Every structure is written in structure tokens, then in C-alpha cells.
Amino acid sequence: MIKSALLFMRIAGGVIIPLDTTLIQMNTPNDKIGKVFSLHYSLFGALIQFSMFFAGILLEFIPTNIIGTSFGLICIVVSIIWLLMFKRLTKSVSNSTSLIAIKHLNE
């Protein structure tokens, strides 16, 4: 059970990271992208430490299999939310690009 929960967590993480990076790149001006990624990865590193601390406290009171399964399910839900956000953003960006191209054709 724990191995399958960890597998699902890794799969979900593999979906979140590329979507996360793409969303940042699509919504950040080119002259600010270095600063935004620097802040993003700094916060990411800090939050990993916080989550490890929090998980350590939870392990004192809750069995490992419940924590692993719960966090695996949370990762899957977050991945689905990110995927839906990405699809919505991609659709709006492609519509905006199409409108800009049509506007230039009419000029």
C-alpha cells in the first residue's frame, strides 16, 4: 500500500513540476523571469523543509500508511487542478494569439 502511494506521489510530482514551470514562463515578462524563478525555487526549497518538519510531527501520531496515502491523494488532486489551470491558460493564450494575428491581417 505504501509503495503504491509513493508511486502516485512521484507521478503527481512529475506532472506538477513541468506545468508549474510552464505557467510561470507563460505569465512572466521576459525581463523578470530570472527574478521570478529565483523567488519560486527559494520558496520551493523552504517549503520542502517545512513539509518535512510537519510530516515528522504527524508521524508521531498518525501511522505511516495513512500519511503516505493521504499525501499521495493530495498530490493527485493538486496535479489535476494544475492541469485544468494549464488547459484554461493555454486556451486563453492561443485565443489571444489568434486574435492578435487576425488583427494584424486586417491592418
Backbone atoms as SQL, in Angstrom:
CREATE TABLE atoms (id INTEGER PRIMARY KEY, chain TEXT, resi INTEGER, resn TEXT, atom TEXT, x REAL, y REAL, z REAL);
INSERT INTO atoms VALUES
  (1, 'A', 1, 'MET', 'N', 0.828, -1.204, 0.000),
  (2, 'A', 1, 'MET', 'CA', 0.000, 0.000, 0.000),
  (3, 'A', 1, 'MET', 'C', 0.865, 1.257, 0.000),
  (4, 'A', 2, 'ILE', 'N', 1.892, 1.273, 0.848),
  (5, 'A', 2, 'ILE', 'CA', 2.752, 2.455, 0.931),
  (6, 'A', 2, 'ILE', 'C', 3.506, 2.658, -0.370),
  (7, 'A', 3, 'LYS', 'N', 3.982, 1.567, -0.970),
  (8, 'A', 3, 'LYS', 'CA', 4.719, 1.691, -2.222),
  (9, 'A', 3, 'LYS', 'C', 3.842, 2.283, -3.312),
  (10, 'A', 4, 'SER', 'N', 2.581, 1.886, -3.382),
  (11, 'A', 4, 'SER', 'CA', 1.699, 2.436, -4.418),
  (12, 'A', 4, 'SER', 'C', 1.399, 3.909, -4.141),
  (13, 'A', 5, 'ALA', 'N', 1.247, 4.289, -2.880),
  (14, 'A', 5, 'ALA', 'CA', 1.021, 5.698, -2.543),
  (15, 'A', 5, 'ALA', 'C', 2.234, 6.536, -2.929),
  (16, 'A', 6, 'LEU', 'N', 3.436, 6.029, -2.655),
  (17, 'A', 6, 'LEU', 'CA', 4.650, 6.759, -3.027),
  (18, 'A', 6, 'LEU', 'C', 4.791, 6.860, -4.540),
  (19, 'A', 7, 'LEU', 'N', 4.408, 5.810, -5.249),
  (20, 'A', 7, 'LEU', 'CA', 4.441, 5.845, -6.710),
  (21, 'A', 7, 'LEU', 'C', 3.510, 6.933, -7.232),
  (22, 'A', 8, 'PHE', 'N', 2.291, 7.005, -6.691),
  (23, 'A', 8, 'PHE', 'CA', 1.342, 8.031, -7.122),
  (24, 'A', 8, 'PHE', 'C', 1.849, 9.430, -6.778),
  (25, 'A', 9, 'MET', 'N', 2.515, 9.583, -5.635),
  (26, 'A', 9, 'MET', 'CA', 3.087, 10.886, -5.280),
  (27, 'A', 9, 'MET', 'C', 4.147, 11.299, -6.294),
  (28, 'A', 10, 'ARG', 'N', 5.006, 10.382, -6.700),
  (29, 'A', 10, 'ARG', 'CA', 6.058, 10.690, -7.673),
  (30, 'A', 10, 'ARG', 'C', 5.456, 11.026, -9.025),
  (31, 'A', 11, 'ILE', 'N', 4.443, 10.268, -9.432),
  (32, 'A', 11, 'ILE', 'CA', 3.784, 10.550, -10.715),
  (33, 'A', 11, 'ILE', 'C', 3.144, 11.928, -10.679),
  (34, 'A', 12, 'ALA', 'N', 2.451, 12.243, -9.592),
  (35, 'A', 12, 'ALA', 'CA', 1.809, 13.550, -9.462),
  (36, 'A', 12, 'ALA', 'C', 2.847, 14.662, -9.464),
  (37, 'A', 13, 'GLY', 'N', 3.953, 14.458, -8.755),
  (38, 'A', 13, 'GLY', 'CA', 5.022, 15.454, -8.744),
  (39, 'A', 13, 'GLY', 'C', 5.613, 15.655, -10.127),
  (40, 'A', 14, 'GLY', 'N', 5.704, 14.573, -10.895),
  (41, 'A', 14, 'GLY', 'CA', 6.212, 14.669, -12.262),
  (42, 'A', 14, 'GLY', 'C', 5.294, 15.445, -13.179),
  (43, 'A', 15, 'VAL', 'N', 4.017, 15.534, -12.835),
  (44, 'A', 15, 'VAL', 'CA', 3.069, 16.325, -13.609),
  (45, 'A', 15, 'VAL', 'C', 3.093, 17.775, -13.139),
  (46, 'A', 16, 'ILE', 'N', 3.177, 17.981, -11.844),
  (47, 'A', 16, 'ILE', 'CA', 3.107, 19.338, -11.296),
  (48, 'A', 16, 'ILE', 'C', 4.294, 20.191, -11.731),
  (49, 'A', 17, 'ILE', 'N', 5.498, 19.661, -11.670),
  (50, 'A', 17, 'ILE', 'CA', 6.694, 20.475, -11.927),
  (51, 'A', 17, 'ILE', 'C', 6.729, 21.047, -13.345),
  (52, 'A', 18, 'PRO', 'N', 6.508, 20.258, -14.407),
  (53, 'A', 18, 'PRO', 'CA', 6.505, 20.869, -15.745),
  (54, 'A', 18, 'PRO', 'C', 5.368, 21.869, -15.948),
  (55, 'A', 19, 'LEU', 'N', 4.197, 21.573, -15.395),
  (56, 'A', 19, 'LEU', 'CA', 3.079, 22.517, -15.523),
  (57, 'A', 19, 'LEU', 'C', 3.377, 23.809, -14.786),
  (58, 'A', 20, 'ASP', 'N', 3.937, 23.685, -13.602),
  (59, 'A', 20, 'ASP', 'CA', 4.303, 24.831, -12.791),
  (60, 'A', 20, 'ASP', 'C', 5.295, 25.724, -13.539),
  (61, 'A', 21, 'THR', 'N', 6.327, 25.123, -14.084),
  (62, 'A', 21, 'THR', 'CA', 7.355, 25.870, -14.811),
  (63, 'A', 21, 'THR', 'C', 6.757, 26.544, -16.046),
  (64, 'A', 22, 'THR', 'N', 5.914, 25.840, -16.771),
  (65, 'A', 22, 'THR', 'CA', 5.299, 26.399, -17.969),
  (66, 'A', 22, 'THR', 'C', 4.379, 27.557, -17.631),
  (67, 'A', 23, 'LEU', 'N', 3.569, 27.419, -16.570),
  (68, 'A', 23, 'LEU', 'CA', 2.678, 28.508, -16.173),
  (69, 'A', 23, 'LEU', 'C', 3.469, 29.754, -15.785),
  (70, 'A', 24, 'ILE', 'N', 4.571, 29.564, -15.082),
  (71, 'A', 24, 'ILE', 'CA', 5.403, 30.718, -14.713),
  (72, 'A', 24, 'ILE', 'C', 5.971, 31.379, -15.958),
  (73, 'A', 25, 'GLN', 'N', 6.495, 30.591, -16.883),
  (74, 'A', 25, 'GLN', 'CA', 7.091, 31.150, -18.097),
  (75, 'A', 25, 'GLN', 'C', 6.066, 31.886, -18.946),
  (76, 'A', 26, 'MET', 'N', 4.849, 31.368, -19.000),
  (77, 'A', 26, 'MET', 'CA', 3.818, 31.984, -19.832),
  (78, 'A', 26, 'MET', 'C', 3.280, 33.281, -19.232),
  (79, 'A', 27, 'ASN', 'N', 3.400, 33.455, -17.920),
  (80, 'A', 27, 'ASN', 'CA', 2.794, 34.614, -17.264),
  (81, 'A', 27, 'ASN', 'C', 3.799, 35.601, -16.706),
  (82, 'A', 28, 'THR', 'N', 5.064, 35.468, -17.058),
  (83, 'A', 28, 'THR', 'CA', 6.092, 36.347, -16.527),
  (84, 'A', 28, 'THR', 'C', 6.737, 37.114, -17.671),
  (85, 'A', 29, 'PRO', 'N', 6.867, 38.427, -17.528),
  (86, 'A', 29, 'PRO', 'CA', 7.586, 39.191, -18.566),
  (87, 'A', 29, 'PRO', 'C', 9.029, 38.687, -18.680),
  (88, 'A', 30, 'ASN', 'N', 9.560, 38.713, -19.889),
  (89, 'A', 30, 'ASN', 'CA', 10.901, 38.177, -20.132),
  (90, 'A', 30, 'ASN', 'C', 11.978, 38.840, -19.284),
  (91, 'A', 31, 'ASP', 'N', 11.837, 40.125, -19.013),
  (92, 'A', 31, 'ASP', 'CA', 12.864, 40.812, -18.233),
  (93, 'A', 31, 'ASP', 'C', 12.795, 40.495, -16.734),
  (94, 'A', 32, 'LYS', 'N', 11.739, 39.833, -16.293),
  (95, 'A', 32, 'LYS', 'CA', 11.580, 39.486, -14.873),
  (96, 'A', 32, 'LYS', 'C', 11.675, 37.989, -14.597),
  (97, 'A', 33, 'ILE', 'N', 11.849, 37.184, -15.634),
  (98, 'A', 33, 'ILE', 'CA', 11.753, 35.734, -15.475),
  (99, 'A', 33, 'ILE', 'C', 12.822, 35.174, -14.539),
  (100, 'A', 34, 'GLY', 'N', 14.030, 35.722, -14.564),
  (101, 'A', 34, 'GLY', 'CA', 15.087, 35.248, -13.673),
  (102, 'A', 34, 'GLY', 'C', 14.743, 35.492, -12.215),
  (103, 'A', 35, 'LYS', 'N', 14.227, 36.676, -11.927),
  (104, 'A', 35, 'LYS', 'CA', 13.849, 37.010, -10.550),
  (105, 'A', 35, 'LYS', 'C', 12.686, 36.151, -10.074),
  (106, 'A', 36, 'VAL', 'N', 11.725, 35.934, -10.948),
  (107, 'A', 36, 'VAL', 'CA', 10.556, 35.142, -10.567),
  (108, 'A', 36, 'VAL', 'C', 10.951, 33.692, -10.294),
  (109, 'A', 37, 'PHE', 'N', 11.781, 33.103, -11.164),
  (110, 'A', 37, 'PHE', 'CA', 12.216, 31.725, -10.939),
  (111, 'A', 37, 'PHE', 'C', 13.088, 31.614, -9.698),
  (112, 'A', 38, 'SER', 'N', 13.909, 32.620, -9.446),
  (113, 'A', 38, 'SER', 'CA', 14.742, 32.612, -8.249),
  (114, 'A', 38, 'SER', 'C', 13.871, 32.612, -6.993),
  (115, 'A', 39, 'LEU', 'N', 12.881, 33.480, -6.956),
  (116, 'A', 39, 'LEU', 'CA', 11.955, 33.523, -5.824),
  (117, 'A', 39, 'LEU', 'C', 11.173, 32.215, -5.720),
  (118, 'A', 40, 'HIS', 'N', 10.720, 31.712, -6.843),
  (119, 'A', 40, 'HIS', 'CA', 9.928, 30.474, -6.858),
  (120, 'A', 40, 'HIS', 'C', 10.722, 29.309, -6.265),
  (121, 'A', 41, 'TYR', 'N', 11.949, 29.121, -6.724),
  (122, 'A', 41, 'TYR', 'CA', 12.738, 27.985, -6.242),
  (123, 'A', 41, 'TYR', 'C', 13.217, 28.183, -4.802),
  (124, 'A', 42, 'SER', 'N', 13.398, 29.438, -4.389),
  (125, 'A', 42, 'SER', 'CA', 13.740, 29.696, -2.982),
  (126, 'A', 42, 'SER', 'C', 12.575, 29.306, -2.075),
  (127, 'A', 43, 'LEU', 'N', 11.378, 29.722, -2.462),
  (128, 'A', 43, 'LEU', 'CA', 10.189, 29.356, -1.678),
  (129, 'A', 43, 'LEU', 'C', 9.953, 27.849, -1.705),
  (130, 'A', 44, 'PHE', 'N', 10.185, 27.236, -2.861),
  (131, 'A', 44, 'PHE', 'CA', 10.022, 25.793, -3.002),
  (132, 'A', 44, 'PHE', 'C', 10.949, 25.060, -2.034),
  (133, 'A', 45, 'GLY', 'N', 12.208, 25.477, -1.981),
  (134, 'A', 45, 'GLY', 'CA', 13.171, 24.851, -1.070),
  (135, 'A', 45, 'GLY', 'C', 12.794, 25.038, 0.388),
  (136, 'A', 46, 'ALA', 'N', 12.319, 26.230, 0.726),
  (137, 'A', 46, 'ALA', 'CA', 11.919, 26.500, 2.107),
  (138, 'A', 46, 'ALA', 'C', 10.690, 25.678, 2.491),
  (139, 'A', 47, 'LEU', 'N', 9.745, 25.571, 1.574),
  (140, 'A', 47, 'LEU', 'CA', 8.526, 24.826, 1.881),
  (141, 'A', 47, 'LEU', 'C', 8.775, 23.326, 1.988),
  (142, 'A', 48, 'ILE', 'N', 9.777, 22.827, 1.278),
  (143, 'A', 48, 'ILE', 'CA', 10.125, 21.408, 1.430),
  (144, 'A', 48, 'ILE', 'C', 10.580, 21.156, 2.869),
  (145, 'A', 49, 'GLN', 'N', 11.383, 22.050, 3.401),
  (146, 'A', 49, 'GLN', 'CA', 11.851, 21.896, 4.780),
  (147, 'A', 49, 'GLN', 'C', 10.672, 21.942, 5.758),
  (148, 'A', 50, 'PHE', 'N', 9.752, 22.864, 5.528),
  (149, 'A', 50, 'PHE', 'CA', 8.573, 22.978, 6.385),
  (150, 'A', 50, 'PHE', 'C', 7.722, 21.717, 6.316),
  (151, 'A', 51, 'SER', 'N', 7.523, 21.189, 5.097),
  (152, 'A', 51, 'SER', 'CA', 6.682, 19.996, 4.960),
  (153, 'A', 51, 'SER', 'C', 7.347, 18.779, 5.613),
  (154, 'A', 52, 'MET', 'N', 8.677, 18.697, 5.561),
  (155, 'A', 52, 'MET', 'CA', 9.368, 17.589, 6.231),
  (156, 'A', 52, 'MET', 'C', 9.197, 17.700, 7.748),
  (157, 'A', 53, 'PHE', 'N', 9.273, 18.902, 8.278),
  (158, 'A', 53, 'PHE', 'CA', 9.067, 19.125, 9.703),
  (159, 'A', 53, 'PHE', 'C', 7.644, 18.737, 10.102),
  (160, 'A', 54, 'PHE', 'N', 6.678, 19.192, 9.315),
  (161, 'A', 54, 'PHE', 'CA', 5.270, 18.908, 9.575),
  (162, 'A', 54, 'PHE', 'C', 4.984, 17.406, 9.495),
  (163, 'A', 55, 'ALA', 'N', 5.547, 16.746, 8.465),
  (164, 'A', 55, 'ALA', 'CA', 5.350, 15.303, 8.323),
  (165, 'A', 55, 'ALA', 'C', 5.970, 14.549, 9.498),
  (166, 'A', 56, 'GLY', 'N', 7.117, 15.021, 9.994),
  (167, 'A', 56, 'GLY', 'CA', 7.741, 14.388, 11.155),
  (168, 'A', 56, 'GLY', 'C', 6.852, 14.448, 12.382),
  (169, 'A', 57, 'ILE', 'N', 6.221, 15.580, 12.580),
  (170, 'A', 57, 'ILE', 'CA', 5.296, 15.713, 13.716),
  (171, 'A', 57, 'ILE', 'C', 4.095, 14.791, 13.521),
  (172, 'A', 58, 'LEU', 'N', 3.547, 14.757, 12.303),
  (173, 'A', 58, 'LEU', 'CA', 2.394, 13.886, 12.046),
  (174, 'A', 58, 'LEU', 'C', 2.730, 12.412, 12.267),
  (175, 'A', 59, 'LEU', 'N', 3.957, 12.018, 11.919),
  (176, 'A', 59, 'LEU', 'CA', 4.363, 10.619, 12.076),
  (177, 'A', 59, 'LEU', 'C', 4.386, 10.176, 13.535),
  (178, 'A', 60, 'GLU', 'N', 4.459, 11.115, 14.440),
  (179, 'A', 60, 'GLU', 'CA', 4.410, 10.785, 15.856),
  (180, 'A', 60, 'GLU', 'C', 3.021, 10.322, 16.286),
  (181, 'A', 61, 'PHE', 'N', 2.004, 10.755, 15.545),
  (182, 'A', 61, 'PHE', 'CA', 0.628, 10.499, 15.965),
  (183, 'A', 61, 'PHE', 'C', -0.192, 9.665, 14.987),
  (184, 'A', 62, 'ILE', 'N', 0.189, 9.665, 13.712),
  (185, 'A', 62, 'ILE', 'CA', -0.594, 9.005, 12.674),
  (186, 'A', 62, 'ILE', 'C', 0.275, 7.943, 12.002),
  (187, 'A', 63, 'PRO', 'N', -0.282, 6.760, 11.720),
  (188, 'A', 63, 'PRO', 'CA', 0.502, 5.706, 11.066),
  (189, 'A', 63, 'PRO', 'C', 1.028, 6.129, 9.684),
  (190, 'A', 64, 'THR', 'N', 2.170, 5.589, 9.327),
  (191, 'A', 64, 'THR', 'CA', 2.854, 5.930, 8.082),
  (192, 'A', 64, 'THR', 'C', 1.987, 5.678, 6.854),
  (193, 'A', 65, 'ASN', 'N', 1.282, 4.550, 6.824),
  (194, 'A', 65, 'ASN', 'CA', 0.478, 4.239, 5.636),
  (195, 'A', 65, 'ASN', 'C', -0.639, 5.249, 5.411),
  (196, 'A', 66, 'ILE', 'N', -1.200, 5.781, 6.475),
  (197, 'A', 66, 'ILE', 'CA', -2.268, 6.785, 6.329),
  (198, 'A', 66, 'ILE', 'C', -1.691, 8.093, 5.805),
  (199, 'A', 67, 'ILE', 'N', -0.546, 8.493, 6.339),
  (200, 'A', 67, 'ILE', 'CA', 0.089, 9.735, 5.879),
  (201, 'A', 67, 'ILE', 'C', 0.505, 9.609, 4.415),
  (202, 'A', 68, 'GLY', 'N', 1.139, 8.491, 4.062),
  (203, 'A', 68, 'GLY', 'CA', 1.572, 8.293, 2.677),
  (204, 'A', 68, 'GLY', 'C', 0.415, 8.296, 1.703),
  (205, 'A', 69, 'THR', 'N', -0.645, 7.598, 2.044),
  (206, 'A', 69, 'THR', 'CA', -1.827, 7.550, 1.178),
  (207, 'A', 69, 'THR', 'C', -2.485, 8.923, 1.076),
  (208, 'A', 70, 'SER', 'N', -2.597, 9.608, 2.207),
  (209, 'A', 70, 'SER', 'CA', -3.226, 10.934, 2.211),
  (210, 'A', 70, 'SER', 'C', -2.448, 11.925, 1.364),
  (211, 'A', 71, 'PHE', 'N', -1.126, 11.974, 1.557),
  (212, 'A', 71, 'PHE', 'CA', -0.315, 12.908, 0.780),
  (213, 'A', 71, 'PHE', 'C', -0.281, 12.527, -0.697),
  (214, 'A', 72, 'GLY', 'N', -0.324, 11.237, -0.997),
  (215, 'A', 72, 'GLY', 'CA', -0.403, 10.791, -2.388),
  (216, 'A', 72, 'GLY', 'C', -1.679, 11.279, -3.051),
  (217, 'A', 73, 'LEU', 'N', -2.800, 11.146, -2.345),
  (218, 'A', 73, 'LEU', 'CA', -4.079, 11.618, -2.883),
  (219, 'A', 73, 'LEU', 'C', -4.097, 13.129, -3.029),
  (220, 'A', 74, 'ILE', 'N', -3.519, 13.831, -2.061),
  (221, 'A', 74, 'ILE', 'CA', -3.446, 15.296, -2.150),
  (222, 'A', 74, 'ILE', 'C', -2.640, 15.706, -3.377),
  (223, 'A', 75, 'CYS', 'N', -1.515, 15.040, -3.618),
  (224, 'A', 75, 'CYS', 'CA', -0.690, 15.347, -4.791),
  (225, 'A', 75, 'CYS', 'C', -1.453, 15.107, -6.083),
  (226, 'A', 76, 'ILE', 'N', -2.228, 14.051, -6.136),
  (227, 'A', 76, 'ILE', 'CA', -3.012, 13.757, -7.340),
  (228, 'A', 76, 'ILE', 'C', -4.066, 14.842, -7.566),
  (229, 'A', 77, 'VAL', 'N', -4.757, 15.254, -6.513),
  (230, 'A', 77, 'VAL', 'CA', -5.776, 16.303, -6.630),
  (231, 'A', 77, 'VAL', 'C', -5.136, 17.615, -7.090),
  (232, 'A', 78, 'VAL', 'N', -4.001, 17.968, -6.485),
  (233, 'A', 78, 'VAL', 'CA', -3.306, 19.198, -6.876),
  (234, 'A', 78, 'VAL', 'C', -2.854, 19.114, -8.331),
  (235, 'A', 79, 'SER', 'N', -2.376, 17.951, -8.762),
  (236, 'A', 79, 'SER', 'CA', -1.961, 17.773, -10.158),
  (237, 'A', 79, 'SER', 'C', -3.127, 17.990, -11.110),
  (238, 'A', 80, 'ILE', 'N', -4.292, 17.477, -10.756),
  (239, 'A', 80, 'ILE', 'CA', -5.474, 17.655, -11.606),
  (240, 'A', 80, 'ILE', 'C', -5.865, 19.126, -11.678),
  (241, 'A', 81, 'ILE', 'N', -5.807, 19.819, -10.546),
  (242, 'A', 81, 'ILE', 'CA', -6.125, 21.259, -10.526),
  (243, 'A', 81, 'ILE', 'C', -5.147, 22.023, -11.406),
  (244, 'A', 82, 'TRP', 'N', -3.834, 21.727, -11.265),
  (245, 'A', 82, 'TRP', 'CA', -2.813, 22.387, -12.093),
  (246, 'A', 82, 'TRP', 'C', -3.065, 22.107, -13.569),
  (247, 'A', 83, 'LEU', 'N', -3.412, 20.867, -13.908),
  (248, 'A', 83, 'LEU', 'CA', -3.653, 20.508, -15.296),
  (249, 'A', 83, 'LEU', 'C', -4.832, 21.292, -15.860),
  (250, 'A', 84, 'LEU', 'N', -5.894, 21.425, -15.085),
  (251, 'A', 84, 'LEU', 'CA', -7.060, 22.195, -15.534),
  (252, 'A', 84, 'LEU', 'C', -6.702, 23.674, -15.704),
  (253, 'A', 85, 'MET', 'N', -5.914, 24.217, -14.783),
  (254, 'A', 85, 'MET', 'CA', -5.468, 25.607, -14.909),
  (255, 'A', 85, 'MET', 'C', -4.618, 25.782, -16.168),
  (256, 'A', 86, 'PHE', 'N', -3.740, 24.829, -16.417),
  (257, 'A', 86, 'PHE', 'CA', -2.864, 24.895, -17.584),
  (258, 'A', 86, 'PHE', 'C', -3.675, 24.861, -18.874),
  (259, 'A', 87, 'LYS', 'N', -4.666, 23.972, -18.931),
  (260, 'A', 87, 'LYS', 'CA', -5.506, 23.894, -20.130),
  (261, 'A', 87, 'LYS', 'C', -6.263, 25.193, -20.355),
  (262, 'A', 88, 'ARG', 'N', -6.785, 25.764, -19.279),
  (263, 'A', 88, 'ARG', 'CA', -7.523, 27.021, -19.391),
  (264, 'A', 88, 'ARG', 'C', -6.607, 28.145, -19.862),
  (265, 'A', 89, 'LEU', 'N', -5.412, 28.216, -19.287),
  (266, 'A', 89, 'LEU', 'CA', -4.470, 29.268, -19.658),
  (267, 'A', 89, 'LEU', 'C', -3.992, 29.081, -21.094),
  (268, 'A', 90, 'THR', 'N', -3.689, 27.852, -21.477),
  (269, 'A', 90, 'THR', 'CA', -3.236, 27.574, -22.837),
  (270, 'A', 90, 'THR', 'C', -4.305, 27.960, -23.846),
  (271, 'A', 91, 'LYS', 'N', -5.553, 27.666, -23.512),
  (272, 'A', 91, 'LYS', 'CA', -6.656, 28.005, -24.401),
  (273, 'A', 91, 'LYS', 'C', -6.791, 29.520, -24.533),
  (274, 'A', 92, 'SER', 'N', -6.683, 30.246, -23.407),
  (275, 'A', 92, 'SER', 'CA', -6.817, 31.705, -23.469),
  (276, 'A', 92, 'SER', 'C', -5.634, 32.331, -24.202),
  (277, 'A', 93, 'VAL', 'N', -4.423, 31.783, -24.021),
  (278, 'A', 93, 'VAL', 'CA', -3.254, 32.314, -24.721),
  (279, 'A', 93, 'VAL', 'C', -3.376, 32.052, -26.220),
  (280, 'A', 94, 'SER', 'N', -3.823, 30.867, -26.607),
  (281, 'A', 94, 'SER', 'CA', -3.953, 30.566, -28.037),
  (282, 'A', 94, 'SER', 'C', -5.048, 31.430, -28.659),
  (283, 'A', 95, 'ASN', 'N', -6.130, 31.699, -27.921),
  (284, 'A', 95, 'ASN', 'CA', -7.182, 32.587, -28.435),
  (285, 'A', 95, 'ASN', 'C', -6.648, 34.003, -28.584),
  (286, 'A', 96, 'SER', 'N', -5.865, 34.482, -27.630),
  (287, 'A', 96, 'SER', 'CA', -5.288, 35.821, -27.704),
  (288, 'A', 96, 'SER', 'C', -4.331, 35.920, -28.872),
  (289, 'A', 97, 'THR', 'N', -3.512, 34.886, -29.067),
  (290, 'A', 97, 'THR', 'CA', -2.574, 34.869, -30.181),
  (291, 'A', 97, 'THR', 'C', -3.314, 34.890, -31.504),
  (292, 'A', 98, 'SER', 'N', -4.400, 34.137, -31.597),
  (293, 'A', 98, 'SER', 'CA', -5.196, 34.113, -32.827),
  (294, 'A', 98, 'SER', 'C', -5.808, 35.483, -33.091),
  (295, 'A', 99, 'LEU', 'N', -6.313, 36.138, -32.041),
  (296, 'A', 99, 'LEU', 'CA', -6.906, 37.467, -32.208),
  (297, 'A', 99, 'LEU', 'C', -5.866, 38.484, -32.647),
  (298, 'A', 100, 'ILE', 'N', -4.663, 38.392, -32.094),
  (299, 'A', 100, 'ILE', 'CA', -3.600, 39.313, -32.490),
  (300, 'A', 100, 'ILE', 'C', -3.223, 39.085, -33.945),
  (301, 'A', 101, 'ALA', 'N', -3.115, 37.815, -34.365),
  (302, 'A', 101, 'ALA', 'CA', -2.775, 37.502, -35.750),
  (303, 'A', 101, 'ALA', 'C', -3.858, 38.010, -36.699),
  (304, 'A', 102, 'ILE', 'N', -5.116, 37.842, -36.324),
  (305, 'A', 102, 'ILE', 'CA', -6.227, 38.321, -37.167),
  (306, 'A', 102, 'ILE', 'C', -6.201, 39.834, -37.245),
  (307, 'A', 103, 'LYS', 'N', -5.916, 40.499, -36.142),
  (308, 'A', 103, 'LYS', 'CA', -5.858, 41.963, -36.132),
  (309, 'A', 103, 'LYS', 'C', -4.772, 42.465, -37.068),
  (310, 'A', 104, 'HIS', 'N', -3.604, 41.798, -37.052),
  (311, 'A', 104, 'HIS', 'CA', -2.511, 42.207, -37.932),
  (312, 'A', 104, 'HIS', 'C', -2.837, 41.958, -39.408),
  (313, 'A', 105, 'LEU', 'N', -3.617, 40.931, -39.688),
  (314, 'A', 105, 'LEU', 'CA', -4.009, 40.656, -41.068),
  (315, 'A', 105, 'LEU', 'C', -4.949, 41.734, -41.608),
  (316, 'A', 106, 'ASN', 'N', -5.787, 42.267, -40.719),
  (317, 'A', 106, 'ASN', 'CA', -6.755, 43.288, -41.135),
  (318, 'A', 106, 'ASN', 'C', -6.125, 44.656, -41.317),
  (319, 'A', 107, 'GLU', 'N', -4.927, 44.852, -40.787),
  (320, 'A', 107, 'GLU', 'CA', -4.292, 46.190, -40.882),
  (321, 'A', 107, 'GLU', 'C', -3.695, 46.443, -42.225);
